[in-house]
Structures are given as C-alpha cells and as structure tokens.
Amino acid sequence: MTDPAPFLLIEDAPSLQQLYQTILTLEGHQVHGAVTAADGWEAFRTTRHPVALLDLMLPDRDGLDLMADMLALAPETRVIVITANGSINKAVEAMRAGAHEFLVKPFDDKRLLAAVENARRAAPNLTRLPPAQVGPTGELIGESAVMERVYATIRSVAPSTATAFITGESGTGKELCAQAIHDLSGRAGGPFIALNCGAIPQDLLESEVFGHLKGSFTGAIADKPGAAAAADGGTLFLDEICEMDLALQAKMLRFLQTSTVQPVGATRPRKVDVRILCATNRDPQTEVRAGRFREDLYYRLHVVPIHMPPLRTRGEDVITIAETILARLNAEEGRNFAALAPGVRDRFRAHPWPGNVRQLINTLRNVVVLNDGPVVTEAMLPPDLIAEASPTSDAGPAARTAAALHSEDLIGRPLAEIEQIVIEATLARCNGSVPRASRKLEVSPSTLYRKLESWRQRRDAAE
C-alpha cells in the first residue's frame, strides 16, 4: 500500500540516489529525490515530509545544519541520516541533535527498509497521536521546541517497561517528568514513590530503599517496608541517584536484575513488581569515569535518556510558567494578581535563573506574600533580581545584551564568559530554537549544541 505522504531522499551520488529510490519504490513508497541540500530544503519546505533520508556529506551544505533546519520547521519529521564508515562520530552527533536513526554505508536492502519502516511507524504524519495527547503533559508547562521533544519522549516511553534516566539541573522539573511517565503508563493506578537519595544519610539509605526488620540495627524499633516494597505494582523514582554510595549501588543492581528486595535483617528476599525511574543533576558518564558510579548499573538504568532543559534556554516558556504559577499562588494566598508588568516580563526573560523553575516559583511566592495586585511590578521583585536587572525595563533581549556587553560589569571578563552570555540571550530571543539562534550568530547548530552541552556538564560538575 502506498503511504499517504512521500518520503524525502537527499543523496548527492546519482547511482546511490537511483538505487535507494528503486528499493523504496518497489516496496510501494513514494519518494521525492534531491541531490543537493538546496533542492532538498526547497522540497521539504513545500511538503514537510514525515520521513527523510539524509546523506550527511552534501556538496553545498553540511548535512547536520540542514537536518537542524528541517527539525526546526517540522519537529515531527523522522530523519534517517546516512554516513560513510569513517564518519560514525558525525552520525552519533546527528542522533544527539534529533535524528531518528542512522545508516552506515554500505548497507543492504533489508537494513534500509527496516530503518524506513521504523521511521514510518513513528512519524506522527503517518500514525498521528490523538488530539488529547498533543502539547504539555502532567504538571509540566511550556510549549518551546525543546519541551515538545521532552513531551514526545515521555509519551513514547510511558507505555513501556523501560527505565528512563532523567538528567537536568536542579529545579528543572525532573520529578514532574517522572510523575508524567507514571501517570501515562499502565501503572497509573499503582503507587508513585519518590525518594531523594541526596537528602538521606548514606547509613540510612539502604533501609529507606529496601526496608528493615525490627531490631536489625540500633533505632529499628519497628518493621519498615522500604520504598521499593511500597512501590510494588507502581513506580519507584530515585532522584539524585548519583549520590548513592557504591555498596548500595551493588544491591540496587541486584534488585534490578532479580526484582527482589531483602530488608535489612531479613533472611529471605521478597519478589516485587516495580518500574524504576531515576534522575540526577550530575553528568552520569562523568561519575562513571570518576569511579563514583558503577558502570554496569549505569548501563542497566540508562535505557531511555530524557534531558530536562534549563529555564534560560526555554524562551517564552518562562512567561507562561510565571503566569500559571501566579494564578495558583493567588488561590493559595487569597490575592488578586492578574498580570505581569511589561518590565517584569523583560526581566524574567533576561534573568539566567540558576535555580530554574524552582527559583521562579520562590520569586513569585515572595511577591504574592508581601504584596497585593492586580499587577506584578518591578518594585515588588526581590532585591537580588532587581540588582541583576538590565538598564531599561522596556528593552528587548537583544538591547539588554548589547547594553550588558558595554557595561562595566563585563569589562575584563574572559571572552568565553561573554560568549556564553551572548549565546544564551540569543537563544532566549529565539524561543530556545538552536537552528534559529545559529543563523543569527552565523555559526553551525552543531557548534551551539556542543557549547550548550559543555556548559551543562561544567555546571553539573560544580554542584
């Protein structure tokens, strides 16, 4: 049966273009062919193909840059990248930037058709989600491109039994992400147990996870089931899992392999049915290399990675979140705030929010508790936020950045630090879109992705 929408094939070698197109056509697929990035982009802008096969080595443009533009225009497109054997690193980079799958030349007919079939089934233009499943999920708020990708991953992983490994800075909503996965899963009727491994002393953490029997240690005055047993039939969310010591990591690995728990002081293990979700604000691979996190446990847990983006890269989401929080706090505190003043909106957009959404909530709670409406003004903001404000409240992000670069505060700072300020401000103006920001800054999207990742790892390591 012919698909309702054609596929796009961008391959500069005429012989391979003809070969791939013939294989796909014989299987009943419609194919639009292009031999240059320019022709492929023009075809994609017109049709927005649900599946695209893209050679990364094109004569007129880098394939990664083209893919970034395609996904910025149509994030639902499933891109299969094609690369030569000597360019595996580029294929991996493409996967990190949003590619659905990659093929390494030479590949046979079966490999090509399998990749296309997987992409066809996943493409929403061909198998569309019900309208109720479009947009934000659970308690998560925002409609930026980076969050739409998070929502898509949550909906894909939720019905499965796979372990999700959630990363992100403190305050980005990792627990809300885990809760959303649980709520959309077949275990939604079961318990959701969240345990913060970094908030519990290490000598008590084993008991908190696996439980203990009365008298098993000093202070054990009664039996305690533990979080793993309490989550039986549901989901156990282990936050800040990289804070768990190595001895307990070994027991956690055994738990994952056997689905049994043995409380401290017990002689027999107990079978439980628990789905594990975990999160950390550290870089787990760095922790593995440093010997602080077991490699075998990492690979057992790191099945579906989900990265929660920092608030400063989410563009207008900061305003959407602020308005939603303001309405909630109004009800809680009996206030009558109805809006944010334009100057407050500008300050919120420009602020780096090192504490992310949690800091934004605390800021608004401070305003609501100490003031009354109907409009949140700049004078109501906490002193630390006012001190970091831009020169003029009605200036846009670009004007604030330009003013900052000419201020005394930045004179003498390292160029790398100034570069980060400019890039993050540009991303904010582009609503978090890396491809759009890269065009404004005249650099490739892959360069921005690498810089953002290096800054994230540096921040995680410093925490």
CSV table of C-alpha atoms in Angstrom, one decimal:
chain,number,residue,atom,x,y,z
A,1,MET,CA,0.0,0.0,0.0
A,2,THR,CA,1.3,3.5,-0.9
A,3,ASP,CA,1.9,5.8,2.0
A,4,PRO,CA,-0.3,8.9,2.2
A,5,ALA,CA,2.8,11.2,2.2
A,6,PRO,CA,6.0,10.7,0.2
A,7,PHE,CA,9.5,10.3,1.7
A,8,LEU,CA,12.3,12.7,1.0
A,9,LEU,CA,15.7,11.2,-0.1
A,10,ILE,CA,18.7,13.6,-0.3
A,11,GLU,CA,21.7,11.8,-1.7
A,12,ASP,CA,24.3,13.5,-3.9
A,13,ALA,CA,25.7,10.4,-5.6
A,14,PRO,CA,23.4,9.7,-8.6
A,15,SER,CA,24.0,6.0,-8.6
A,16,LEU,CA,23.1,5.6,-4.9
A,17,GLN,CA,20.2,8.0,-5.3
A,18,GLN,CA,18.7,5.8,-8.0
A,19,LEU,CA,19.5,2.6,-6.1
A,20,TYR,CA,17.8,3.7,-2.8
A,21,GLN,CA,14.8,5.2,-4.7
A,22,THR,CA,14.3,1.9,-6.6
A,23,ILE,CA,14.4,-0.2,-3.5
A,24,LEU,CA,11.9,2.1,-1.8
A,25,THR,CA,9.6,2.4,-4.8
A,26,LEU,CA,9.4,-1.4,-5.2
A,27,GLU,CA,8.2,-1.6,-1.7
A,28,GLY,CA,5.3,0.8,-2.5
A,29,HIS,CA,6.7,4.0,-1.1
A,30,GLN,CA,6.6,7.4,-2.8
A,31,VAL,CA,9.9,9.1,-2.9
A,32,HIS,CA,11.0,12.7,-3.6
A,33,GLY,CA,14.6,12.7,-4.7
A,34,ALA,CA,17.2,15.5,-4.3
A,35,VAL,CA,20.9,15.6,-5.0
A,36,THR,CA,21.8,18.9,-3.2
A,37,ALA,CA,20.9,20.4,0.1
A,38,ALA,CA,19.3,23.4,-1.6
A,39,ASP,CA,17.0,21.2,-3.7
A,40,GLY,CA,16.2,19.0,-0.7
A,41,TRP,CA,15.4,22.0,1.5
A,42,GLU,CA,13.1,23.6,-1.1
A,43,ALA,CA,11.2,20.3,-1.4
A,44,PHE,CA,11.0,19.9,2.4
A,45,ARG,CA,9.7,23.5,2.9
A,46,THR,CA,6.9,22.7,0.5
A,47,THR,CA,5.9,19.2,1.6
A,48,ARG,CA,7.3,18.7,5.1
A,49,HIS,CA,7.8,15.0,4.5
A,50,PRO,CA,7.1,12.7,7.5
A,51,VAL,CA,10.3,10.7,6.8
A,52,ALA,CA,13.6,12.0,5.3
A,53,LEU,CA,16.7,10.1,4.4
A,54,LEU,CA,19.6,12.5,4.5
A,55,ASP,CA,23.2,12.0,3.5
A,56,LEU,CA,25.4,14.0,5.9
A,57,MET,CA,28.1,14.7,3.3
A,58,LEU,CA,26.5,17.0,0.7
A,59,PRO,CA,28.3,19.2,-1.8
A,60,ASP,CA,26.7,22.5,-1.0
A,61,ARG,CA,26.0,22.3,2.8
A,62,ASP,CA,26.7,20.4,5.9
A,63,GLY,CA,24.0,17.7,6.5
A,64,LEU,CA,23.8,18.4,10.2
A,65,ASP,CA,22.9,22.0,9.6
A,66,LEU,CA,20.3,21.0,7.1
A,67,MET,CA,18.8,18.5,9.5
A,68,ALA,CA,18.6,21.2,12.2
A,69,ASP,CA,16.6,23.5,9.9
A,70,MET,CA,14.3,20.6,8.9
A,71,LEU,CA,13.6,19.7,12.5
A,72,ALA,CA,13.1,23.4,13.5
A,73,LEU,CA,10.5,23.7,10.7
A,74,ALA,CA,8.8,20.3,11.3
A,75,PRO,CA,9.9,18.7,14.6
A,76,GLU,CA,7.7,15.6,14.0
A,77,THR,CA,9.7,14.6,10.9
A,78,ARG,CA,11.8,11.4,11.4
A,79,VAL,CA,15.2,11.9,9.8
A,80,ILE,CA,17.4,8.9,8.9
A,81,VAL,CA,20.9,10.1,8.4
A,82,ILE,CA,23.3,8.3,6.0
A,83,THR,CA,27.0,8.4,6.5
A,84,ALA,CA,30.2,6.7,5.4
A,85,ASN,CA,32.1,4.2,7.6
A,86,GLY,CA,34.7,6.8,8.6
A,87,SER,CA,32.2,9.3,9.9
A,88,ILE,CA,30.5,7.4,12.7
A,89,ASN,CA,31.1,10.3,15.1
A,90,LYS,CA,29.1,12.6,12.9
A,91,ALA,CA,26.2,10.1,12.9
A,92,VAL,CA,26.3,10.0,16.7
A,93,GLU,CA,26.3,13.8,16.8
A,94,ALA,CA,23.3,13.7,14.5
A,95,MET,CA,21.4,11.3,16.8
A,96,ARG,CA,22.1,13.6,19.7
A,97,ALA,CA,20.7,16.5,17.6
A,98,GLY,CA,17.4,14.7,17.0
A,99,ALA,CA,18.0,12.2,14.2
A,100,HIS,CA,15.7,9.1,14.4
A,101,GLU,CA,18.3,6.6,13.1
A,102,PHE,CA,21.5,6.3,11.1
A,103,LEU,CA,22.7,4.1,8.3
A,104,VAL,CA,26.4,3.4,7.6
A,105,LYS,CA,27.4,2.8,4.0
A,106,PRO,CA,27.4,0.3,2.6
A,107,PHE,CA,24.1,-1.2,3.8
A,108,ASP,CA,21.8,-3.8,2.2
A,109,ASP,CA,18.2,-3.6,1.2
A,110,LYS,CA,16.9,-5.1,4.4
A,111,ARG,CA,18.7,-2.6,6.6
A,112,LEU,CA,17.3,0.3,4.5
A,113,LEU,CA,13.8,-1.0,4.5
A,114,ALA,CA,13.8,-1.8,8.2
A,115,ALA,CA,15.0,1.7,9.1
A,116,VAL,CA,12.4,3.3,6.8
A,117,GLU,CA,9.6,1.1,8.3
A,118,ASN,CA,10.6,2.0,11.9
A,119,ALA,CA,10.6,5.7,11.0
A,120,ARG,CA,7.3,5.4,9.1
A,121,ARG,CA,5.6,3.8,12.1
A,122,ALA,CA,7.0,6.5,14.4
A,123,ALA,CA,6.2,9.5,12.1
A,124,PRO,CA,3.1,11.4,13.5
A,125,ASN,CA,2.1,12.4,10.0
A,126,LEU,CA,1.5,8.8,9.2
A,127,THR,CA,0.4,7.5,12.6
A,128,ARG,CA,-0.9,10.6,14.4
A,129,LEU,CA,-1.5,10.8,18.1
A,130,PRO,CA,-5.0,11.5,19.4
A,131,PRO,CA,-5.6,15.3,19.9
A,132,ALA,CA,-5.7,14.8,23.7
A,133,GLN,CA,-2.1,13.7,23.6
A,134,VAL,CA,-0.7,16.9,21.9
A,135,GLY,CA,1.1,19.5,23.9
A,136,PRO,CA,2.3,19.6,27.6
A,137,THR,CA,1.7,16.6,29.8
A,138,GLY,CA,1.1,16.2,33.5
A,139,GLU,CA,2.2,19.2,35.6
A,140,LEU,CA,4.8,20.3,33.1
A,141,ILE,CA,4.3,23.7,31.5
A,142,GLY,CA,5.6,25.3,28.3
A,143,GLU,CA,5.4,25.0,24.5
A,144,SER,CA,9.0,25.6,23.4
A,145,ALA,CA,10.6,23.3,20.9
A,146,VAL,CA,12.9,21.7,23.4
A,147,MET,CA,10.0,20.9,25.7
A,148,GLU,CA,7.9,19.5,22.8
A,149,ARG,CA,10.7,17.0,22.3
A,150,VAL,CA,10.6,16.1,26.1
A,151,TYR,CA,6.8,15.6,25.9
A,152,ALA,CA,7.2,13.3,22.8
A,153,THR,CA,9.8,11.2,24.6
A,154,ILE,CA,7.6,10.9,27.7
A,155,ARG,CA,4.6,9.7,25.7
A,156,SER,CA,6.8,7.2,23.8
A,157,VAL,CA,8.4,5.7,26.9
A,158,ALA,CA,5.4,5.8,29.3
A,159,PRO,CA,3.5,2.7,28.0
A,160,SER,CA,6.7,0.6,28.0
A,161,THR,CA,8.5,-1.0,31.0
A,162,ALA,CA,11.8,0.7,30.0
A,163,THR,CA,13.8,2.6,32.6
A,164,ALA,CA,14.0,6.3,32.0
A,165,PHE,CA,17.2,8.2,33.1
A,166,ILE,CA,16.3,11.9,33.6
A,167,THR,CA,19.0,14.4,33.7
A,168,GLY,CA,19.0,18.2,34.2
A,169,GLU,CA,19.9,21.0,36.5
A,170,SER,CA,18.3,21.4,39.9
A,171,GLY,CA,14.8,22.8,39.7
A,172,THR,CA,14.1,21.9,36.0
A,173,GLY,CA,11.2,19.5,36.9
A,174,LYS,CA,12.8,16.1,36.8
A,175,GLU,CA,10.3,14.7,39.4
A,176,LEU,CA,7.4,16.2,37.4
A,177,CYS,CA,8.8,14.4,34.3
A,178,ALA,CA,8.9,11.1,36.2
A,179,GLN,CA,5.4,11.6,37.5
A,180,ALA,CA,4.1,12.3,34.0
A,181,ILE,CA,5.7,9.0,32.8
A,182,HIS,CA,3.9,7.1,35.7
A,183,ASP,CA,0.6,8.8,35.0
A,184,LEU,CA,0.6,7.9,31.3
A,185,SER,CA,1.7,4.3,32.0
A,186,GLY,CA,-0.3,1.2,32.7
A,187,ARG,CA,0.9,1.5,36.3
A,188,ALA,CA,-1.0,4.8,36.8
A,189,GLY,CA,-3.4,3.1,39.3
A,190,GLY,CA,-0.4,1.9,41.4
A,191,PRO,CA,1.7,4.0,43.8
A,192,PHE,CA,4.3,6.5,42.7
A,193,ILE,CA,7.1,6.6,45.3
A,194,ALA,CA,9.7,9.3,45.1
A,195,LEU,CA,13.0,9.0,47.1
A,196,ASN,CA,15.7,11.7,47.1
A,197,CYS,CA,19.0,9.8,47.5
A,198,GLY,CA,20.8,13.0,48.2
A,199,ALA,CA,18.6,14.0,51.1
A,200,ILE,CA,19.1,10.9,53.2
A,201,PRO,CA,22.2,10.0,55.2
A,202,GLN,CA,24.1,7.2,53.5
A,203,ASP,CA,23.9,4.9,56.5
A,204,LEU,CA,20.1,5.1,56.4
A,205,LEU,CA,19.6,5.0,52.6
A,206,GLU,CA,19.6,1.2,52.3
A,207,SER,CA,16.9,1.0,54.9
A,208,GLU,CA,14.9,3.7,53.1
A,209,VAL,CA,15.1,1.8,49.8
A,210,PHE,CA,14.8,-1.8,50.9
A,211,GLY,CA,13.3,-1.6,54.4
A,212,HIS,CA,14.4,-3.2,57.6
A,213,LEU,CA,13.1,-5.6,60.3
A,214,LYS,CA,12.6,-4.5,63.9
A,215,GLY,CA,15.8,-4.8,65.9
A,216,SER,CA,18.0,-5.2,62.9
A,217,PHE,CA,20.1,-2.2,64.0
A,218,THR,CA,20.1,0.4,66.8
A,219,GLY,CA,16.9,2.5,66.4
A,220,ALA,CA,15.0,0.0,64.4
A,221,ILE,CA,12.0,-0.1,66.7
A,222,ALA,CA,9.5,-1.5,64.1
A,223,ASP,CA,9.4,-3.2,60.8
A,224,LYS,CA,9.7,-0.8,57.8
A,225,PRO,CA,8.8,-1.9,54.3
A,226,GLY,CA,11.1,0.5,52.4
A,227,ALA,CA,10.4,2.4,49.2
A,228,ALA,CA,10.9,-0.5,46.8
A,229,ALA,CA,8.2,-2.6,48.5
A,230,ALA,CA,5.9,0.4,48.9
A,231,ALA,CA,6.1,0.9,45.1
A,232,ASP,CA,5.0,-2.7,44.4
A,233,GLY,CA,2.7,-2.5,41.4
A,234,GLY,CA,3.7,1.0,40.6
A,235,THR,CA,6.8,3.2,40.0
A,236,LEU,CA,9.8,4.0,42.2
A,237,PHE,CA,11.5,7.3,41.3
A,238,LEU,CA,15.1,7.6,42.6
A,239,ASP,CA,16.1,11.2,42.5
A,240,GLU,CA,19.8,12.2,42.6
A,241,ILE,CA,20.8,8.6,42.2
A,242,CYS,CA,24.4,9.5,41.7
A,243,GLU,CA,24.6,10.4,45.4
A,244,MET,CA,24.1,6.7,46.3
A,245,ASP,CA,27.3,5.0,47.6
A,246,LEU,CA,29.0,2.2,45.7
A,247,ALA,CA,28.0,-0.5,48.2
A,248,LEU,CA,24.3,0.3,47.9
A,249,GLN,CA,24.7,0.6,44.1
A,250,ALA,CA,25.7,-3.1,44.0
A,251,LYS,CA,22.5,-4.0,45.9
A,252,MET,CA,20.5,-1.8,43.6
A,253,LEU,CA,21.9,-3.7,40.6
A,254,ARG,CA,20.9,-7.0,42.1
A,255,PHE,CA,17.4,-5.6,42.7
A,256,LEU,CA,17.1,-4.6,39.1
A,257,GLN,CA,18.3,-8.0,37.9
A,258,THR,CA,16.1,-10.1,40.2
A,259,SER,CA,13.1,-7.9,41.0
A,260,THR,CA,13.5,-8.9,44.7
A,261,VAL,CA,14.1,-6.9,47.8
A,262,GLN,CA,15.7,-8.1,51.0
A,263,PRO,CA,15.1,-5.8,54.0
A,264,VAL,CA,18.0,-5.2,56.4
A,265,GLY,CA,17.9,-8.0,58.9
A,266,ALA,CA,15.7,-10.3,56.7
A,267,THR,CA,16.9,-13.8,55.7
A,268,ARG,CA,14.7,-14.2,52.6
A,269,PRO,CA,14.2,-11.9,49.6
A,270,ARG,CA,10.7,-10.8,48.5
A,271,LYS,CA,9.5,-10.5,44.9
A,272,VAL,CA,8.2,-7.1,43.9
A,273,ASP,CA,6.8,-5.6,40.6
A,274,VAL,CA,8.3,-2.2,40.3
A,275,ARG,CA,9.2,0.1,37.5
A,276,ILE,CA,12.3,2.2,38.1
A,277,LEU,CA,12.8,5.8,37.0
A,278,CYS,CA,15.8,7.8,38.1
A,279,ALA,CA,17.3,11.2,37.9
A,280,THR,CA,20.4,13.2,38.6
A,281,ASN,CA,21.7,16.8,38.3
A,282,ARG,CA,25.2,15.5,37.6
A,283,ASP,CA,26.7,14.1,34.4
A,284,PRO,CA,26.3,10.3,34.9
A,285,GLN,CA,29.1,9.5,32.5
A,286,THR,CA,31.5,11.8,34.3
A,287,GLU,CA,30.5,10.0,37.6
A,288,VAL,CA,31.2,6.6,35.9
A,289,ARG,CA,34.6,7.7,34.7
A,290,ALA,CA,35.5,9.1,38.1
A,291,GLY,CA,34.6,5.7,39.7
A,292,ARG,CA,31.8,7.2,41.8
A,293,PHE,CA,29.0,5.4,39.9
A,294,ARG,CA,29.1,1.7,38.8
A,295,GLU,CA,29.3,1.3,35.0
A,296,ASP,CA,27.1,-1.8,35.0
A,297,LEU,CA,24.4,0.0,36.9
A,298,TYR,CA,24.6,3.0,34.6
A,299,TYR,CA,24.0,0.9,31.5
A,300,ARG,CA,21.2,-1.0,33.3
A,301,LEU,CA,19.5,2.2,34.1
A,302,HIS,CA,20.4,4.4,31.1
A,303,VAL,CA,17.8,2.9,28.7
A,304,VAL,CA,15.8,5.9,27.7
A,305,PRO,CA,17.6,9.2,28.5
A,306,ILE,CA,15.5,12.4,29.0
A,307,HIS,CA,17.2,15.7,29.5
A,308,MET,CA,15.2,18.5,31.2
A,309,PRO,CA,16.4,21.8,29.7
A,310,PRO,CA,17.3,24.7,31.9
A,311,LEU,CA,14.7,27.5,32.1
A,312,ARG,CA,17.1,30.1,30.5
A,313,THR,CA,17.0,28.1,27.2
A,314,ARG,CA,13.2,27.8,27.0
A,315,GLY,CA,12.4,31.3,25.7
A,316,GLU,CA,8.8,32.4,26.3
A,317,ASP,CA,8.1,29.4,28.5
A,318,VAL,CA,9.3,31.5,31.4
A,319,ILE,CA,6.4,33.8,30.9
A,320,THR,CA,3.9,31.0,30.5
A,321,ILE,CA,5.2,29.3,33.6
A,322,ALA,CA,5.2,32.5,35.6
A,323,GLU,CA,1.6,33.3,34.7
A,324,THR,CA,0.4,29.8,35.6
A,325,ILE,CA,2.3,29.9,38.9
A,326,LEU,CA,0.9,33.4,39.7
A,327,ALA,CA,-2.7,32.1,39.3
A,328,ARG,CA,-2.0,29.2,41.6
A,329,LEU,CA,-0.4,31.3,44.3
A,330,ASN,CA,-3.3,33.8,44.0
A,331,ALA,CA,-5.7,31.0,45.0
A,332,GLU,CA,-3.4,29.7,47.8
A,333,GLU,CA,-2.8,33.1,49.4
A,334,GLY,CA,-6.1,34.9,48.6
A,335,ARG,CA,-4.5,37.6,46.5
A,336,ASN,CA,-5.8,39.2,43.3
A,337,PHE,CA,-2.8,39.5,41.0
A,338,ALA,CA,-3.9,39.4,37.4
A,339,ALA,CA,-0.8,40.1,35.2
A,340,LEU,CA,2.9,40.7,35.0
A,341,ALA,CA,4.0,44.3,34.1
A,342,PRO,CA,6.0,44.6,30.8
A,343,GLY,CA,9.2,45.4,32.7
A,344,VAL,CA,8.8,42.3,34.8
A,345,ARG,CA,8.3,40.2,31.7
A,346,ASP,CA,11.6,41.6,30.3
A,347,ARG,CA,13.5,40.9,33.5
A,348,PHE,CA,12.2,37.4,33.6
A,349,ARG,CA,13.2,36.8,30.0
A,350,ALA,CA,16.7,38.2,30.6
A,351,HIS,CA,17.4,36.5,34.0
A,352,PRO,CA,19.6,33.4,33.9
A,353,TRP,CA,17.5,31.6,36.5
A,354,PRO,CA,20.3,29.4,38.0
A,355,GLY,CA,17.7,27.8,40.2
A,356,ASN,CA,15.4,27.2,37.2
A,357,VAL,CA,11.6,26.8,37.7
A,358,ARG,CA,12.0,26.3,41.5
A,359,GLN,CA,13.7,29.7,41.7
A,360,LEU,CA,10.9,31.3,39.6
A,361,ILE,CA,8.3,29.8,42.0
A,362,ASN,CA,10.0,31.2,45.0
A,363,THR,CA,10.4,34.6,43.4
A,364,LEU,CA,6.7,34.8,42.7
A,365,ARG,CA,5.7,33.4,46.1
A,366,ASN,CA,7.8,36.2,47.7
A,367,VAL,CA,5.9,38.8,45.5
A,368,VAL,CA,2.5,37.4,46.3
A,369,VAL,CA,3.0,37.0,50.0
A,370,LEU,CA,4.5,40.5,50.5
A,371,ASN,CA,2.3,42.5,48.1
A,372,ASP,CA,-1.2,42.7,46.6
A,373,GLY,CA,-2.3,43.1,43.0
A,374,PRO,CA,-3.5,43.5,40.5
A,375,VAL,CA,-0.2,43.8,38.6
A,376,VAL,CA,3.2,42.4,39.5
A,377,THR,CA,5.6,45.4,39.1
A,378,GLU,CA,9.4,45.6,39.1
A,379,ALA,CA,9.4,47.3,42.5
A,380,MET,CA,7.8,44.2,44.0
A,381,LEU,CA,10.6,41.8,42.8
A,382,PRO,CA,13.1,40.5,45.4
A,383,PRO,CA,16.3,42.7,45.7
A,384,ASP,CA,18.6,40.2,44.2
A,385,LEU,CA,16.5,40.0,41.0
A,386,ILE,CA,16.4,43.8,40.8
A,387,ALA,CA,20.1,44.1,41.2
A,388,GLU,CA,20.7,41.9,38.2
A,389,ALA,CA,18.3,43.8,36.0
A,390,SER,CA,19.0,45.3,32.6
A,391,PRO,CA,19.4,49.1,32.1
A,392,THR,CA,15.9,49.7,30.8
A,393,SER,CA,12.8,47.7,31.6
A,394,ASP,CA,11.3,48.2,28.1
A,395,ALA,CA,14.4,46.9,26.2
A,396,GLY,CA,14.2,43.6,24.4
A,397,PRO,CA,16.7,40.8,25.0
A,398,ALA,CA,19.0,42.0,22.2
A,399,ALA,CA,19.1,45.5,23.6
A,400,ARG,CA,19.8,44.2,27.1
A,401,THR,CA,22.6,42.0,25.8
A,402,ALA,CA,24.2,44.9,23.9
A,403,ALA,CA,24.0,47.1,27.0
A,404,ALA,CA,25.5,44.4,29.2
A,405,LEU,CA,28.4,43.9,26.8
A,406,HIS,CA,29.2,47.6,27.1
A,407,SER,CA,28.7,47.8,30.9
A,408,GLU,CA,31.5,48.0,33.5
A,409,ASP,CA,30.4,44.6,34.8
A,410,LEU,CA,31.7,42.8,31.7
A,411,ILE,CA,34.9,44.7,31.2
A,412,GLY,CA,37.8,42.4,32.0
A,413,ARG,CA,35.7,39.2,31.9
A,414,PRO,CA,37.0,36.2,29.9
A,415,LEU,CA,35.9,36.1,26.3
A,416,ALA,CA,34.4,32.7,26.8
A,417,GLU,CA,32.1,34.0,29.5
A,418,ILE,CA,31.0,36.9,27.3
A,419,GLU,CA,30.4,34.4,24.5
A,420,GLN,CA,28.1,32.3,26.8
A,421,ILE,CA,26.1,35.4,27.8
A,422,VAL,CA,25.5,36.4,24.1
A,423,ILE,CA,24.6,32.8,23.0
A,424,GLU,CA,22.1,32.3,25.9
A,425,ALA,CA,20.5,35.7,25.3
A,426,THR,CA,20.1,34.9,21.6
A,427,LEU,CA,18.6,31.5,22.4
A,428,ALA,CA,16.1,33.2,24.7
A,429,ARG,CA,15.1,35.6,21.9
A,430,CYS,CA,14.7,32.7,19.5
A,431,ASN,CA,12.4,30.8,21.9
A,432,GLY,CA,15.1,28.2,22.6
A,433,SER,CA,15.5,27.3,18.9
A,434,VAL,CA,19.1,26.4,18.3
A,435,PRO,CA,18.8,26.4,14.5
A,436,ARG,CA,17.4,30.0,14.5
A,437,ALA,CA,20.0,31.2,17.0
A,438,SER,CA,22.8,29.6,15.0
A,439,ARG,CA,21.6,31.6,11.9
A,440,LYS,CA,21.6,34.8,13.8
A,441,LEU,CA,25.0,34.1,15.3
A,442,GLU,CA,26.4,32.8,12.0
A,443,VAL,CA,27.6,29.5,13.4
A,444,SER,CA,26.5,26.0,12.8
A,445,PRO,CA,23.8,24.4,15.1
A,446,SER,CA,26.2,21.6,15.9
A,447,THR,CA,28.6,24.2,17.4
A,448,LEU,CA,25.9,25.6,19.6
A,449,TYR,CA,24.8,22.1,20.7
A,450,ARG,CA,28.4,21.3,21.7
A,451,LYS,CA,28.8,24.6,23.7
A,452,LEU,CA,25.5,24.1,25.5
A,453,GLU,CA,26.4,20.6,26.4
A,454,SER,CA,29.8,21.6,27.7
A,455,TRP,CA,28.3,24.4,29.8
A,456,ARG,CA,25.7,22.0,31.2
A,457,GLN,CA,28.5,19.5,32.2
A,458,ARG,CA,30.5,22.2,33.8
A,459,ARG,CA,27.6,23.4,35.9
A,460,ASP,CA,26.7,19.9,36.9
A,461,ALA,CA,30.3,19.2,38.0
A,462,ALA,CA,30.3,22.3,40.1
A,463,GLU,CA,27.2,21.5,42.0
